[in-house]
Amino acid sequence: MKREIGLLVFPGFQLLDMSGPLAAFEVANSLAAGQPYRLSVLSLSGGAVTCSAGIALATEALDNRALDTLILPGGRECLTEGPDELVAALRQIAPLCRRVASICTGAFRLAQVGLLDGRRATTHWRHITTLRQRFPRIRVDAESFFVEDGGIWTATGTNAGIDLSLAMIEQDFGLATARATAQMMVVHQRRPGNQTQFAGYVDAEPRLPAIRKALNYARTHLHERLSVEDLAEIACLSPRQFSRVFYGETGITPAKAVERLRIETAKLRLETGPEPIETIAQRTGFDDPERMRRAFLRTYGQPPQAIRRAIRLS
DNA sequence: CATTAAGTCCGCCAAG
DNA sequence: GCCTTGGCGGACTTAA
């Protein structure tokens, strides 16, 4: 019994959001016994569909076929309320699928259908806040490359669609197959770090003055102690309320924001100057170079030394 | 590498 | 009755 994987496209879809997963499942097919996946590119009415890069793709009509996995790529249009037919079709077909996934901004469509209500989900880092504000019932995860909750999967940017697909392959056929697929595609089987490594929280400007004030204080006092309690006091809020509001505004918890601020500043210094790592650790508030090293490993998957070396070589 | 301590997060609930 | 607020306790993460 083949597992039907359907990639549902629409005019203006992002090609790589769709072709990344397609390639992953295709490779898995060549590695697992009996070609377990049947892959199809679908659209509402079938026929040629043009992606955002202007290339047209032949598609089959969706027509309520039974799917094991439905994958919805992103596209600029997803940020506005979508075509009713697509939303209606999703609403109808989603409950029939074992897994439903979105890549990048595709999450906005799933959200529109209500599939993400009460669930953990993610989207491209640039749209994290918008998603949270437009759909308060979603528990938006700003950190992971992809999230799975109750059979609904969401991935961040384009490339994370491959990470998500690898995880699905792992779910279906185990770690060995997923690893072999990743190896064949020359990608990480589990990518180190998290998606916030691509986002610049150093530049973020929350709208609420109290939160902005606290963030600015953190930016200018990086080398000092910056506990949640301290920042709450700057913002004139109780620690509990501060954490809550801060998270709502920025999509990241206060302590993590402070660490990001420190990490991004340290990384910038590593890349642009000759300062010894120890001094950078001092000035960015890590104090101990070892602590800074661990934070780098968590976020980027590599220690400060490696980042400096990479810059020197380039 | 294991244990302990400190800090953080978050659901829950009661009060405004 | 709804929304916001703030305190508490337990789970979890990180530092030492």
mmCIF file of C-alpha atoms (C1' of nucleotides) in Angstrom:
data_model
loop_
_atom_site.group_PDB
_atom_site.id
_atom_site.type_symbol
_atom_site.label_atom_id
_atom_site.label_comp_id
_atom_site.label_asym_id
_atom_site.label_seq_id
_atom_site.Cartn_x
_atom_site.Cartn_y
_atom_site.Cartn_z
ATOM 1 C CA MET A 1 0.000 0.000 0.000
ATOM 2 C CA LYS A 2 1.636 3.218 -1.143
ATOM 3 C CA ARG A 3 1.465 6.350 0.917
ATOM 4 C CA GLU A 4 0.022 9.204 -1.065
ATOM 5 C CA ILE A 5 1.946 12.427 -0.635
ATOM 6 C CA GLY A 6 0.141 15.370 -2.182
ATOM 7 C CA LEU A 7 1.784 18.737 -2.728
ATOM 8 C CA LEU A 8 -0.976 21.284 -3.135
ATOM 9 C CA VAL A 9 0.067 24.311 -5.171
ATOM 10 C CA PHE A 10 -1.654 27.510 -6.235
ATOM 11 C CA PRO A 11 -0.691 30.406 -8.502
ATOM 12 C CA GLY A 12 2.319 32.231 -7.067
ATOM 13 C CA PHE A 13 3.536 29.408 -4.834
ATOM 14 C CA GLN A 14 7.181 29.253 -3.826
ATOM 15 C CA LEU A 15 8.761 26.529 -5.945
ATOM 16 C CA LEU A 16 11.408 25.407 -3.469
ATOM 17 C CA ASP A 17 8.852 25.071 -0.652
ATOM 18 C CA MET A 18 7.289 22.410 -2.789
ATOM 19 C CA SER A 19 10.256 20.894 -4.618
ATOM 20 C CA GLY A 20 12.367 20.494 -1.448
ATOM 21 C CA PRO A 21 9.927 18.055 0.183
ATOM 22 C CA LEU A 22 9.268 16.467 -3.219
ATOM 23 C CA ALA A 23 12.971 15.721 -3.624
ATOM 24 C CA ALA A 24 13.237 14.357 -0.083
ATOM 25 C CA PHE A 25 10.388 11.905 -0.566
ATOM 26 C CA GLU A 26 11.704 10.985 -3.984
ATOM 27 C CA VAL A 27 15.110 10.151 -2.527
ATOM 28 C CA ALA A 28 13.479 8.211 0.329
ATOM 29 C CA ASN A 29 11.584 6.253 -2.307
ATOM 30 C CA SER A 30 14.825 5.154 -3.897
ATOM 31 C CA LEU A 31 16.204 4.069 -0.525
ATOM 32 C CA ALA A 32 13.261 2.351 1.146
ATOM 33 C CA ALA A 33 11.986 -1.013 0.004
ATOM 34 C CA GLY A 34 9.242 -1.026 -2.616
ATOM 35 C CA GLN A 35 9.069 2.723 -3.304
ATOM 36 C CA PRO A 36 6.608 3.381 -0.483
ATOM 37 C CA TYR A 37 5.521 6.882 -1.511
ATOM 38 C CA ARG A 38 3.366 7.987 -4.370
ATOM 39 C CA LEU A 39 3.992 11.637 -5.091
ATOM 40 C CA SER A 40 1.630 14.017 -6.785
ATOM 41 C CA VAL A 41 1.537 17.710 -7.435
ATOM 42 C CA LEU A 42 -2.014 18.911 -7.028
ATOM 43 C CA SER A 43 -4.024 22.041 -7.525
ATOM 44 C CA LEU A 44 -7.688 22.886 -7.100
ATOM 45 C CA SER A 45 -8.675 22.261 -10.698
ATOM 46 C CA GLY A 46 -5.540 20.714 -12.192
ATOM 47 C CA GLY A 47 -3.648 21.955 -15.224
ATOM 48 C CA ALA A 48 -0.703 24.315 -15.406
ATOM 49 C CA VAL A 49 0.039 26.400 -12.314
ATOM 50 C CA THR A 50 2.659 29.140 -12.347
ATOM 51 C CA CYS A 51 4.976 29.558 -9.376
ATOM 52 C CA SER A 52 6.326 32.846 -8.044
ATOM 53 C CA ALA A 53 9.412 32.551 -10.239
ATOM 54 C CA GLY A 54 7.191 32.451 -13.307
ATOM 55 C CA ILE A 55 7.658 28.802 -14.199
ATOM 56 C CA ALA A 56 4.554 26.735 -14.907
ATOM 57 C CA LEU A 57 4.070 23.263 -13.510
ATOM 58 C CA ALA A 58 1.659 20.560 -14.648
ATOM 59 C CA THR A 59 -0.687 19.513 -11.831
ATOM 60 C CA GLU A 60 -3.438 17.012 -11.190
ATOM 61 C CA ALA A 61 -6.801 18.072 -9.821
ATOM 62 C CA LEU A 62 -7.208 17.646 -6.090
ATOM 63 C CA ASP A 63 -10.738 16.193 -6.318
ATOM 64 C CA ASN A 64 -11.046 14.879 -2.750
ATOM 65 C CA ARG A 65 -8.643 12.012 -3.216
ATOM 66 C CA ALA A 66 -7.511 10.169 -0.131
ATOM 67 C CA LEU A 67 -4.110 11.430 0.903
ATOM 68 C CA ASP A 68 -1.723 10.183 3.510
ATOM 69 C CA THR A 69 0.106 13.483 3.672
ATOM 70 C CA LEU A 70 -0.885 16.869 2.334
ATOM 71 C CA ILE A 71 1.816 19.506 1.986
ATOM 72 C CA LEU A 72 1.055 23.146 1.342
ATOM 73 C CA PRO A 73 3.885 25.422 0.219
ATOM 74 C CA GLY A 74 3.986 29.137 0.944
ATOM 75 C CA GLY A 75 3.723 32.112 -1.309
ATOM 76 C CA ARG A 76 3.260 35.847 -1.008
ATOM 77 C CA GLU A 77 -0.519 35.531 -1.396
ATOM 78 C CA CYS A 78 -0.753 33.496 1.773
ATOM 79 C CA LEU A 79 -0.299 36.612 3.867
ATOM 80 C CA THR A 80 -3.676 37.946 2.754
ATOM 81 C CA GLU A 81 -6.973 36.173 3.240
ATOM 82 C CA GLY A 82 -6.966 33.443 0.671
ATOM 83 C CA PRO A 83 -9.220 32.261 -2.105
ATOM 84 C CA ASP A 84 -12.364 30.792 -0.599
ATOM 85 C CA GLU A 85 -12.229 27.700 -2.798
ATOM 86 C CA LEU A 86 -8.775 26.773 -1.538
ATOM 87 C CA VAL A 87 -9.761 27.328 2.087
ATOM 88 C CA ALA A 88 -12.938 25.308 1.618
ATOM 89 C CA ALA A 89 -11.019 22.499 -0.050
ATOM 90 C CA LEU A 90 -8.480 22.437 2.757
ATOM 91 C CA ARG A 91 -11.188 22.356 5.367
ATOM 92 C CA GLN A 92 -12.795 19.397 3.665
ATOM 93 C CA ILE A 93 -9.722 17.357 2.915
ATOM 94 C CA ALA A 94 -7.535 18.000 5.954
ATOM 95 C CA PRO A 95 -9.494 15.717 8.325
ATOM 96 C CA LEU A 96 -9.065 12.885 5.824
ATOM 97 C CA CYS A 97 -5.279 13.123 5.835
ATOM 98 C CA ARG A 98 -3.002 11.475 8.358
ATOM 99 C CA ARG A 99 -0.655 14.438 8.173
ATOM 100 C CA VAL A 100 -1.110 17.972 6.969
ATOM 101 C CA ALA A 101 1.895 20.234 6.581
ATOM 102 C CA SER A 102 2.644 23.785 5.580
ATOM 103 C CA ILE A 103 5.937 25.322 4.587
ATOM 104 C CA CYS A 104 6.825 28.947 5.234
ATOM 105 C CA THR A 105 3.809 31.251 4.848
ATOM 106 C CA GLY A 106 1.580 28.291 3.992
ATOM 107 C CA ALA A 107 0.914 28.259 7.731
ATOM 108 C CA PHE A 108 -1.347 31.287 7.239
ATOM 109 C CA ARG A 109 -3.670 29.211 5.082
ATOM 110 C CA LEU A 110 -3.820 26.406 7.635
ATOM 111 C CA ALA A 111 -4.484 29.041 10.272
ATOM 112 C CA GLN A 112 -7.311 30.475 8.188
ATOM 113 C CA VAL A 113 -8.914 27.055 8.069
ATOM 114 C CA GLY A 114 -8.586 26.870 11.848
ATOM 115 C CA LEU A 115 -6.340 23.822 11.716
ATOM 116 C CA LEU A 116 -3.758 25.464 13.956
ATOM 117 C CA ASP A 117 -6.103 26.644 16.702
ATOM 118 C CA GLY A 118 -4.787 25.578 20.086
ATOM 119 C CA ARG A 119 -1.803 23.940 18.459
ATOM 120 C CA ARG A 120 1.875 24.689 18.372
ATOM 121 C CA ALA A 121 2.983 25.922 14.958
ATOM 122 C CA THR A 122 5.562 28.020 13.205
ATOM 123 C CA THR A 123 6.162 30.017 10.037
ATOM 124 C CA HIS A 124 8.916 32.047 8.394
ATOM 125 C CA TRP A 125 10.720 34.148 11.018
ATOM 126 C CA ARG A 126 9.745 37.402 9.363
ATOM 127 C CA HIS A 127 6.071 36.627 9.771
ATOM 128 C CA ILE A 128 6.111 35.095 13.237
ATOM 129 C CA THR A 129 4.682 38.191 14.897
ATOM 130 C CA THR A 130 2.019 38.683 12.245
ATOM 131 C CA LEU A 131 0.886 35.099 12.635
ATOM 132 C CA ARG A 132 0.695 35.460 16.385
ATOM 133 C CA GLN A 133 -1.251 38.701 16.185
ATOM 134 C CA ARG A 134 -3.706 37.583 13.548
ATOM 135 C CA PHE A 135 -4.300 34.177 15.129
ATOM 136 C CA PRO A 136 -3.919 34.498 18.901
ATOM 137 C CA ARG A 137 -5.124 30.957 19.480
ATOM 138 C CA ILE A 138 -2.049 29.467 17.855
ATOM 139 C CA ARG A 139 0.887 28.731 20.106
ATOM 140 C CA VAL A 140 3.471 30.147 17.736
ATOM 141 C CA ASP A 141 6.951 28.724 18.131
ATOM 142 C CA ALA A 142 9.570 31.231 17.010
ATOM 143 C CA GLU A 143 12.516 28.950 17.486
ATOM 144 C CA SER A 144 12.119 25.633 15.761
ATOM 145 C CA PHE A 145 12.746 24.855 12.109
ATOM 146 C CA PHE A 146 9.546 22.895 12.111
ATOM 147 C CA VAL A 147 6.818 21.889 14.556
ATOM 148 C CA GLU A 148 4.457 18.950 14.703
ATOM 149 C CA ASP A 149 1.334 18.977 16.829
ATOM 150 C CA GLY A 150 -1.477 16.489 16.511
ATOM 151 C CA GLY A 151 -0.710 15.531 12.935
ATOM 152 C CA ILE A 152 -0.374 19.119 11.771
ATOM 153 C CA TRP A 153 3.151 20.065 10.733
ATOM 154 C CA THR A 154 4.479 23.531 10.021
ATOM 155 C CA ALA A 155 7.922 24.509 8.795
ATOM 156 C CA THR A 156 9.665 27.885 8.797
ATOM 157 C CA GLY A 157 11.515 29.042 5.708
ATOM 158 C CA THR A 158 11.848 27.248 2.455
ATOM 159 C CA ASN A 159 14.723 24.987 3.390
ATOM 160 C CA ALA A 160 13.032 23.872 6.584
ATOM 161 C CA GLY A 161 10.572 22.045 4.344
ATOM 162 C CA ILE A 162 13.347 19.534 3.771
ATOM 163 C CA ASP A 163 13.951 19.213 7.521
ATOM 164 C CA LEU A 164 10.237 18.619 7.996
ATOM 165 C CA SER A 165 10.122 16.004 5.262
ATOM 166 C CA LEU A 166 13.091 14.179 6.739
ATOM 167 C CA ALA A 167 11.263 14.041 10.058
ATOM 168 C CA MET A 168 8.223 12.572 8.317
ATOM 169 C CA ILE A 169 10.416 9.990 6.636
ATOM 170 C CA GLU A 170 11.874 9.176 10.018
ATOM 171 C CA GLN A 171 8.376 8.780 11.425
ATOM 172 C CA ASP A 172 7.465 6.406 8.601
ATOM 173 C CA PHE A 173 10.602 4.336 8.172
ATOM 174 C CA GLY A 174 12.910 5.094 11.064
ATOM 175 C CA LEU A 175 16.054 6.986 11.712
ATOM 176 C CA ALA A 176 18.296 4.994 9.388
ATOM 177 C CA THR A 177 16.237 5.783 6.292
ATOM 178 C CA ALA A 178 15.940 9.438 7.222
ATOM 179 C CA ARG A 179 19.662 9.645 7.767
ATOM 180 C CA ALA A 180 20.426 7.946 4.466
ATOM 181 C CA THR A 181 18.057 10.326 2.687
ATOM 182 C CA ALA A 182 19.744 13.346 4.242
ATOM 183 C CA GLN A 183 23.117 11.986 3.323
ATOM 184 C CA MET A 184 22.066 11.443 -0.257
ATOM 185 C CA MET A 185 20.737 14.998 -0.447
ATOM 186 C CA VAL A 186 23.858 16.379 1.206
ATOM 187 C CA VAL A 187 21.902 18.100 3.974
ATOM 188 C CA HIS A 188 21.896 17.781 7.740
ATOM 189 C CA GLN A 189 19.617 15.062 9.006
ATOM 190 C CA ARG A 190 18.946 17.176 12.072
ATOM 191 C CA ARG A 191 20.114 20.680 11.454
ATOM 192 C CA PRO A 192 22.086 22.214 14.329
ATOM 193 C CA GLY A 193 20.832 25.409 15.903
ATOM 194 C CA ASN A 194 17.378 26.878 15.448
ATOM 195 C CA GLN A 195 15.639 29.315 13.162
ATOM 196 C CA THR A 196 16.278 32.334 15.329
ATOM 197 C CA GLN A 197 19.875 32.162 14.162
ATOM 198 C CA PHE A 198 18.587 33.714 10.954
ATOM 199 C CA ALA A 199 16.554 36.421 12.605
ATOM 200 C CA GLY A 200 17.948 39.725 13.821
ATOM 201 C CA TYR A 201 16.441 40.394 17.214
ATOM 202 C CA VAL A 202 19.093 43.024 17.799
ATOM 203 C CA ASP A 203 17.128 45.320 15.505
ATOM 204 C CA ALA A 204 13.652 44.439 16.713
ATOM 205 C CA GLU A 205 11.468 47.360 17.836
ATOM 206 C CA PRO A 206 8.376 46.288 19.781
ATOM 207 C CA ARG A 207 5.457 48.709 19.657
ATOM 208 C CA LEU A 208 4.672 48.832 23.358
ATOM 209 C CA PRO A 209 6.804 51.569 24.946
ATOM 210 C CA ALA A 210 7.373 49.627 28.164
ATOM 211 C CA ILE A 211 8.759 46.637 26.294
ATOM 212 C CA ARG A 212 10.837 48.849 24.017
ATOM 213 C CA LYS A 213 12.286 50.547 27.047
ATOM 214 C CA ALA A 214 13.262 47.274 28.652
ATOM 215 C CA LEU A 215 14.802 46.002 25.435
ATOM 216 C CA ASN A 216 16.775 49.198 24.936
ATOM 217 C CA TYR A 217 17.988 48.987 28.495
ATOM 218 C CA ALA A 218 19.177 45.454 27.842
ATOM 219 C CA ARG A 219 20.938 46.559 24.673
ATOM 220 C CA THR A 220 22.858 49.298 26.436
ATOM 221 C CA HIS A 221 23.634 47.318 29.593
ATOM 222 C CA LEU A 222 24.594 44.016 28.024
ATOM 223 C CA HIS A 223 27.601 43.542 30.267
ATOM 224 C CA GLU A 224 25.495 43.795 33.418
ATOM 225 C CA ARG A 225 23.177 41.331 35.087
ATOM 226 C CA LEU A 226 19.906 41.270 33.162
ATOM 227 C CA SER A 227 17.486 39.018 34.973
ATOM 228 C CA VAL A 228 13.814 38.941 34.071
ATOM 229 C CA GLU A 229 13.169 40.636 37.380
ATOM 230 C CA ASP A 230 15.537 43.505 36.528
ATOM 231 C CA LEU A 231 13.928 44.094 33.148
ATOM 232 C CA ALA A 232 10.426 43.919 34.600
ATOM 233 C CA GLU A 233 11.387 46.699 36.958
ATOM 234 C CA ILE A 234 12.603 48.860 34.067
ATOM 235 C CA ALA A 235 9.293 48.282 32.313
ATOM 236 C CA CYS A 236 7.335 48.956 35.526
ATOM 237 C CA LEU A 237 5.515 45.646 35.375
ATOM 238 C CA SER A 238 5.406 42.614 37.596
ATOM 239 C CA PRO A 239 7.767 39.880 36.433
ATOM 240 C CA ARG A 240 4.835 37.664 35.513
ATOM 241 C CA GLN A 241 3.064 40.276 33.468
ATOM 242 C CA PHE A 242 6.308 41.460 31.911
ATOM 243 C CA SER A 243 7.166 37.978 30.676
ATOM 244 C CA ARG A 244 3.709 37.564 29.267
ATOM 245 C CA VAL A 245 3.598 40.892 27.439
ATOM 246 C CA PHE A 246 7.198 40.617 26.286
ATOM 247 C CA TYR A 247 6.513 37.267 24.724
ATOM 248 C CA GLY A 248 3.381 38.578 23.051
ATOM 249 C CA GLU A 249 5.266 41.497 21.524
ATOM 250 C CA THR A 250 8.461 39.808 20.462
ATOM 251 C CA GLY A 251 7.666 36.131 20.128
ATOM 252 C CA ILE A 252 10.517 35.194 22.396
ATOM 253 C CA THR A 253 10.743 34.983 26.168
ATOM 254 C CA PRO A 254 12.706 37.696 28.017
ATOM 255 C CA ALA A 255 15.637 35.570 29.127
ATOM 256 C CA LYS A 256 16.021 34.120 25.673
ATOM 257 C CA ALA A 257 15.888 37.598 24.162
ATOM 258 C CA VAL A 258 18.728 38.703 26.410
ATOM 259 C CA GLU A 259 20.760 35.702 25.385
ATOM 260 C CA ARG A 260 20.055 36.415 21.717
ATOM 261 C CA LEU A 261 21.121 40.006 22.163
ATOM 262 C CA ARG A 262 24.348 38.823 23.727
ATOM 263 C CA ILE A 263 24.957 36.166 21.122
ATOM 264 C CA GLU A 264 24.300 38.402 18.157
ATOM 265 C CA THR A 265 26.495 41.138 19.526
ATOM 266 C CA ALA A 266 29.269 38.682 20.268
ATOM 267 C CA LYS A 267 28.983 37.151 16.813
ATOM 268 C CA LEU A 268 29.227 40.563 15.190
ATOM 269 C CA ARG A 269 32.364 41.330 17.169
ATOM 270 C CA LEU A 270 33.874 37.988 16.325
ATOM 271 C CA GLU A 271 33.331 38.617 12.659
ATOM 272 C CA THR A 272 34.405 42.219 12.461
ATOM 273 C CA GLY A 273 37.292 42.664 14.859
ATOM 274 C CA PRO A 274 40.395 41.062 16.261
ATOM 275 C CA GLU A 275 39.255 41.135 19.896
ATOM 276 C CA PRO A 276 40.152 38.024 21.850
ATOM 277 C CA ILE A 277 37.173 35.807 22.550
ATOM 278 C CA GLU A 278 37.638 36.293 26.279
ATOM 279 C CA THR A 279 37.216 40.078 25.996
ATOM 280 C CA ILE A 280 34.153 39.676 23.810
ATOM 281 C CA ALA A 281 32.663 37.355 26.399
ATOM 282 C CA GLN A 282 33.345 39.984 29.074
ATOM 283 C CA ARG A 283 31.820 42.865 27.149
ATOM 284 C CA THR A 284 28.712 41.048 25.994
ATOM 285 C CA GLY A 285 27.841 39.877 29.471
ATOM 286 C CA PHE A 286 28.697 36.231 29.083
ATOM 287 C CA ASP A 287 31.604 36.839 31.472
ATOM 288 C CA ASP A 288 32.889 33.318 31.175
ATOM 289 C CA PRO A 289 34.121 32.319 27.670
ATOM 290 C CA GLU A 290 32.959 28.808 28.403
ATOM 291 C CA ARG A 291 29.419 30.035 28.927
ATOM 292 C CA MET A 292 29.604 31.929 25.653
ATOM 293 C CA ARG A 293 30.868 28.842 23.895
ATOM 294 C CA ARG A 294 27.961 26.763 25.126
ATOM 295 C CA ALA A 295 25.484 29.418 24.050
ATOM 296 C CA PHE A 296 27.016 29.461 20.565
ATOM 297 C CA LEU A 297 26.796 25.707 20.317
ATOM 298 C CA ARG A 298 23.121 25.852 21.274
ATOM 299 C CA THR A 299 22.269 28.516 18.744
ATOM 300 C CA TYR A 300 24.571 28.065 15.784
ATOM 301 C CA GLY A 301 25.718 24.506 16.290
ATOM 302 C CA GLN A 302 29.323 25.682 16.350
ATOM 303 C CA PRO A 303 31.667 27.348 18.845
ATOM 304 C CA PRO A 304 32.909 30.954 18.544
ATOM 305 C CA GLN A 305 36.284 29.807 17.262
ATOM 306 C CA ALA A 306 34.690 28.134 14.266
ATOM 307 C CA ILE A 307 32.744 31.272 13.401
ATOM 308 C CA ARG A 308 35.856 33.408 13.495
ATOM 309 C CA ARG A 309 37.776 30.861 11.456
ATOM 310 C CA ALA A 310 35.017 30.767 8.836
ATOM 311 C CA ILE A 311 35.210 34.539 8.445
ATOM 312 C CA ARG A 312 38.990 34.519 8.117
ATOM 313 C CA LEU A 313 38.797 31.960 5.342
ATOM 314 C CA SER A 314 36.201 33.795 3.335
ATOM 315 C "C1'" DC B 1 29.836 12.662 33.434
ATOM 316 C "C1'" DA B 2 26.590 13.268 37.693
ATOM 317 C "C1'" DT B 3 24.690 16.141 41.161
ATOM 318 C "C1'" DT B 4 23.029 20.333 43.007
ATOM 319 C "C1'" DA B 5 21.628 25.111 42.870
ATOM 320 C "C1'" DA B 6 19.703 29.012 40.490
ATOM 321 C "C1'" DG B 7 17.060 30.987 37.120
ATOM 322 C "C1'" DT B 8 13.300 30.785 33.985
ATOM 323 C "C1'" DC B 9 8.926 29.521 32.115
ATOM 324 C "C1'" DC B 10 4.085 28.672 32.199
ATOM 325 C "C1'" DG B 11 -0.468 26.811 33.677
ATOM 326 C "C1'" DC B 12 -3.595 27.828 37.072
ATOM 327 C "C1'" DC B 13 -6.324 30.579 39.938
ATOM 328 C "C1'" DA B 14 -8.057 34.399 42.430
ATOM 329 C "C1'" DA B 15 -8.623 39.437 42.479
ATOM 330 C "C1'" DG B 16 -9.239 43.788 40.227
ATOM 331 C "C1'" DG C 1 -19.366 38.049 32.146
ATOM 332 C "C1'" DC C 2 -14.930 39.262 29.920
ATOM 333 C "C1'" DC C 3 -10.334 40.808 30.071
ATOM 334 C "C1'" DT C 4 -6.106 42.008 32.561
ATOM 335 C "C1'" DT C 5 -3.048 41.354 36.291
ATOM 336 C "C1'" DG C 6 0.025 39.168 39.609
ATOM 337 C "C1'" DG C 7 1.318 35.451 42.767
ATOM 338 C "C1'" DC C 8 2.288 30.510 43.378
ATOM 339 C "C1'" DG C 9 4.209 26.011 42.443
ATOM 340 C "C1'" DG C 10 6.110 22.634 39.582
ATOM 341 C "C1'" DA C 11 8.650 21.453 35.336
ATOM 342 C "C1'" DC C 12 12.383 22.441 32.839
ATOM 343 C "C1'" DT C 13 17.016 24.446 31.492
ATOM 344 C "C1'" DT C 14 21.477 26.053 32.462
ATOM 345 C "C1'" DA C 15 25.509 27.031 35.522
ATOM 346 C "C1'" DA C 16 28.764 25.410 38.678
#
